[in-house]
CSV table of C-alpha atoms in Angstrom, one decimal:
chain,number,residue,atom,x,y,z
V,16,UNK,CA,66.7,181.6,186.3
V,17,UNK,CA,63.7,179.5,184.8
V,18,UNK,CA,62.0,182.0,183.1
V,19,UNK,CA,65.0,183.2,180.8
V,20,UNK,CA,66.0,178.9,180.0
V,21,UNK,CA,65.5,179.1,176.8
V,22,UNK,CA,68.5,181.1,176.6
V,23,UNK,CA,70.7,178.1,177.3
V,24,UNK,CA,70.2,178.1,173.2
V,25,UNK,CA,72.8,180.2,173.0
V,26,UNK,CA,75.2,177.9,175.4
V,27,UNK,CA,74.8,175.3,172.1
V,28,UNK,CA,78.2,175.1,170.6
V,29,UNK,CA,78.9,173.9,167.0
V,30,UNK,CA,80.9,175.5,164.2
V,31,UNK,CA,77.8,176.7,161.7
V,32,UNK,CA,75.7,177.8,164.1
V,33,UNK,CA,78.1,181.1,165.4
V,34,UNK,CA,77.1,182.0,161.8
V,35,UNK,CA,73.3,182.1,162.3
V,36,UNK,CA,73.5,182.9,165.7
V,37,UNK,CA,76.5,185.9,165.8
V,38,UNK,CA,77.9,186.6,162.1
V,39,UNK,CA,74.9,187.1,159.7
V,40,UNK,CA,73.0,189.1,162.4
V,41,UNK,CA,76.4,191.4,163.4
V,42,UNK,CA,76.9,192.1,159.8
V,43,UNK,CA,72.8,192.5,159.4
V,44,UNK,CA,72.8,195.3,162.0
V,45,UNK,CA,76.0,197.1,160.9
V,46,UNK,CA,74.2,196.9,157.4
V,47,UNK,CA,70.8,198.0,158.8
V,48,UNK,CA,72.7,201.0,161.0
V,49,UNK,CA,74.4,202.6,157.9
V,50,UNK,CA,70.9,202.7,156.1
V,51,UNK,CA,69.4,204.2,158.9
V,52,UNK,CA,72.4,207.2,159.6
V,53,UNK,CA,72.4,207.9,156.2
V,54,UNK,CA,68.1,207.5,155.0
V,55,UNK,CA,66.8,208.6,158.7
V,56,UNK,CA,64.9,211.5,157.8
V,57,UNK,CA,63.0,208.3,155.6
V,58,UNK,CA,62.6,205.4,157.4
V,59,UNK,CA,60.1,206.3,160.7
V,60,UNK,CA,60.5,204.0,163.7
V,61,UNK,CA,57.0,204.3,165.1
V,62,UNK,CA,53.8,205.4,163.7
V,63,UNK,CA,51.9,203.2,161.7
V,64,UNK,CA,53.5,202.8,159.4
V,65,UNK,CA,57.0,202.9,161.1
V,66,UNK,CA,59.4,200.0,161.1
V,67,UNK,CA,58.4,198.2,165.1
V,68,UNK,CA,54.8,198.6,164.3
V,69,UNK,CA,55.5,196.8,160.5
V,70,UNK,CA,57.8,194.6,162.8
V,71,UNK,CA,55.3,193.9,165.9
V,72,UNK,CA,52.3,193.1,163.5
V,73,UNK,CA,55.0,189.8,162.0
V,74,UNK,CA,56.1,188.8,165.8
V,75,UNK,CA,52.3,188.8,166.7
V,76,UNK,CA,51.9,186.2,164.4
V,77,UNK,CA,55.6,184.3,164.8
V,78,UNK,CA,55.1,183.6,168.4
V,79,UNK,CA,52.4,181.5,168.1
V,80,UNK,CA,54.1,179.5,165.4
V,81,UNK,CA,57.2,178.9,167.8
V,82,UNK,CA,55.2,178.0,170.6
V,83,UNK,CA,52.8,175.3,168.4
V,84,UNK,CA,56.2,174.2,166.3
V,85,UNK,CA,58.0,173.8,170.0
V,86,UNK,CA,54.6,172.0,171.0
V,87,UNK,CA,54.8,169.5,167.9
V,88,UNK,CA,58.6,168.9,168.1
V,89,UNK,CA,58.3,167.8,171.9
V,90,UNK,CA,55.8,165.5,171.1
V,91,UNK,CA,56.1,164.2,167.7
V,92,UNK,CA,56.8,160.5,167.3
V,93,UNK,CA,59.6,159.5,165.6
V,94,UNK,CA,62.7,157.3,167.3
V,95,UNK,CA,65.5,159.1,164.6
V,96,UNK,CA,64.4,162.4,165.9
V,97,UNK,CA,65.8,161.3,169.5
V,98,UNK,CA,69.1,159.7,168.7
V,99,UNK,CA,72.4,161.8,168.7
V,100,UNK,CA,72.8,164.4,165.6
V,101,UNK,CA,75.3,162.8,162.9
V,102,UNK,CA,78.3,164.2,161.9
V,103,UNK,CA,79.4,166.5,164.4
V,104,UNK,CA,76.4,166.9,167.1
V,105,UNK,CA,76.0,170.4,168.5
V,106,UNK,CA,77.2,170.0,172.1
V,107,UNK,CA,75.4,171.5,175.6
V,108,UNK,CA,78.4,172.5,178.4
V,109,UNK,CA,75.9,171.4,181.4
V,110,UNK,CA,76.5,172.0,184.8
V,111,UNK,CA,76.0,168.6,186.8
V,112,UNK,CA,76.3,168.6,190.3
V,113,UNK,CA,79.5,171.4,189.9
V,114,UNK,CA,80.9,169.8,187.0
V,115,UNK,CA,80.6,171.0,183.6
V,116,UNK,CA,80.0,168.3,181.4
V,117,UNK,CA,79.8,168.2,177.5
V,118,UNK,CA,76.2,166.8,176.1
V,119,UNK,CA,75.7,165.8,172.5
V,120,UNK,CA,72.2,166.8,171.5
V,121,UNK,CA,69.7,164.8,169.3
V,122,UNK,CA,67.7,166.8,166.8
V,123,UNK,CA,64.5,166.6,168.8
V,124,UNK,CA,66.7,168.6,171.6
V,125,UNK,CA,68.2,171.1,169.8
V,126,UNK,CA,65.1,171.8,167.8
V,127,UNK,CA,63.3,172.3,171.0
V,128,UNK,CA,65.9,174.1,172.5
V,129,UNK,CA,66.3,176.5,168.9
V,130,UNK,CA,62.1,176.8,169.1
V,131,UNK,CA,61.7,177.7,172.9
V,132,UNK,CA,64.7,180.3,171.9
V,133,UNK,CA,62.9,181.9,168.9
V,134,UNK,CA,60.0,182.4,171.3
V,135,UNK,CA,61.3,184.0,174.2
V,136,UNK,CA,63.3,186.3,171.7
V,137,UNK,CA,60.0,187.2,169.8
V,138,UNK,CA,58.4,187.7,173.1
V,139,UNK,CA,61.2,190.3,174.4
V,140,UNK,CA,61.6,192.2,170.8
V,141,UNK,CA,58.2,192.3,170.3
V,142,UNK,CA,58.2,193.9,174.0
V,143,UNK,CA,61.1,196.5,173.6
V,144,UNK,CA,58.8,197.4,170.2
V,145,UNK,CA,55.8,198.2,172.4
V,146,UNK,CA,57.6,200.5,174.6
V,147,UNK,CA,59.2,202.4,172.0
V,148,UNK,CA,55.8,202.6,170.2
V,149,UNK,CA,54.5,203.6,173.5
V,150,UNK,CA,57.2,206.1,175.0
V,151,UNK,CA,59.1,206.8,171.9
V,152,UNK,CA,58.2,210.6,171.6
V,153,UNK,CA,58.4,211.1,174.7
V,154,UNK,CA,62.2,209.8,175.0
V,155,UNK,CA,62.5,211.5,171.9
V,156,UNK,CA,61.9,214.8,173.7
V,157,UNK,CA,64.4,214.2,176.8
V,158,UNK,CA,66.9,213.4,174.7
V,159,UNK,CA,66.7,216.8,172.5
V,160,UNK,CA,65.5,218.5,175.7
V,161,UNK,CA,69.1,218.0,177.3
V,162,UNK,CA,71.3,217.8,173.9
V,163,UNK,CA,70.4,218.0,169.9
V,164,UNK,CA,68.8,216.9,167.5
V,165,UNK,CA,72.3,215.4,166.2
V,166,UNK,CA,72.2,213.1,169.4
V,167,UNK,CA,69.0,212.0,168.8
V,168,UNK,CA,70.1,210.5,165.1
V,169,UNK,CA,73.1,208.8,167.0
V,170,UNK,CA,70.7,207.0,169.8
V,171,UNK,CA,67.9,206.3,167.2
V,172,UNK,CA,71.3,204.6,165.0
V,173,UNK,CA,72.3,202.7,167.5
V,174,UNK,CA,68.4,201.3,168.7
V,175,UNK,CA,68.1,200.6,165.2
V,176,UNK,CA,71.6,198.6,165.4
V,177,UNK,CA,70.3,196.9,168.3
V,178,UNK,CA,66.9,195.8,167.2
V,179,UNK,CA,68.1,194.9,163.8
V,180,UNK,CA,70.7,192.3,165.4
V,181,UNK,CA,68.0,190.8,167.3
V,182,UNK,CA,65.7,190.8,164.5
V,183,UNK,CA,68.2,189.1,162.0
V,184,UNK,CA,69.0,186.8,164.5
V,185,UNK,CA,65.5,185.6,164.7
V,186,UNK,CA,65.2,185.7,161.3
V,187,UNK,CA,68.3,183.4,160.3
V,188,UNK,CA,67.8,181.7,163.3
V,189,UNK,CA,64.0,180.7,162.1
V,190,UNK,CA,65.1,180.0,158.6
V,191,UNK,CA,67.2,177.3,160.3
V,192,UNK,CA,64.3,175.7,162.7
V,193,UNK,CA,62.3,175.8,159.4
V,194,UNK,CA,65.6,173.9,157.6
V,195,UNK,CA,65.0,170.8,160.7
V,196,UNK,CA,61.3,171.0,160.7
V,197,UNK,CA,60.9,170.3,156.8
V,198,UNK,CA,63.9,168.8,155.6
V,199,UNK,CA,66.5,167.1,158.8
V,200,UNK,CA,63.7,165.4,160.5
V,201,UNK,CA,62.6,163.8,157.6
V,202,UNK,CA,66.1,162.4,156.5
V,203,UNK,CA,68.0,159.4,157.5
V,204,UNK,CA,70.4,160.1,160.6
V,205,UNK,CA,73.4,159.2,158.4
């Protein structure tokens, strides 16, 4: 589907990137999950000063800068942005006309491809973080209306878990983009 492309980011294969993509954002979560089982009664998730509203305000701001750095990587001129990556290239599995085929990418392609990422995941975080805002209490409610209070800690542990992997994964995942925009695209291709 066209609207979701920018998740062919993930299709990227190359052995670094599982660890900003998958590793650093697992561990992250699992991290961010224990703090919150153990501190809940400490850390509010909505409310203004609650964690998605802290977290909404920064992605407000973040997908704007994807979408201008995405903007400036399509069109900046330079010819060593467009060759092949050195060393070993991250590689694309592309479907072409029923056959999977393996594309290297150049840096101007992957860095579009890591950008146009960043902001669709911005996008659909800072989206889940407006409904919670939005219906949190309410779900709140239903869920102690039909079990406990003990329940609700469990669900509101593993939302936490969930948002903090997709959070981490933007941030690692931006940290790199920044790593291209300021240092790779300014060095030699060897």
């Amino acid at each position: 589907m066209k609207l979701f492309s920018p998740l062919n980011y993930l299709r990227i294969r190359h052995s670094e990137k599982k660890w900003y993509d998958f590793i650093l954002p697992s561990l992250g979560a699992v991290l961010a999950m224990a703090v919150y089982f153990f501190c809940h009664d400490q850390i509010p998730l909505v409310g203004s000063s609650g964690l998605i509203v802290q977290v909404n305000g920064l992605l407000q701001v973040l997908i704007g800068f994807y979408i201008a750095a995405l903007a400036a990587v399509s069109t900046f001129s330079n010819a060593s942005i467009d060759e092949v990556m050195a060393g070993d290239p991250p590689i694309l599995l592309e479907k072409f006309r029923g056959t999977e085929i393996k594309v290297e990418l150049t840096r101007r392609r992957f860095v579009c491809f890591l950008f146009g990422y960043l902001a669709l995941m911005s996008f659909i975080l800072f989206s889940v973080g407006l409904v919670s805002i939005l219906l949190g209490k309410m779900i709140s409610a239903w869920i102690i209306g039909l079990s406990s209070i003990e329940v609700l800690w469990f669900v509101k542990t593993v939302f936490v878990g969930l948002y903090s992997l997709i959070l981490i994964n933007l941030i690692t995942t931006t940290l790199l983009g920044l790593y291209y925009l300021s240092v790779r695209f300014h060095q030699s291709s060897l």
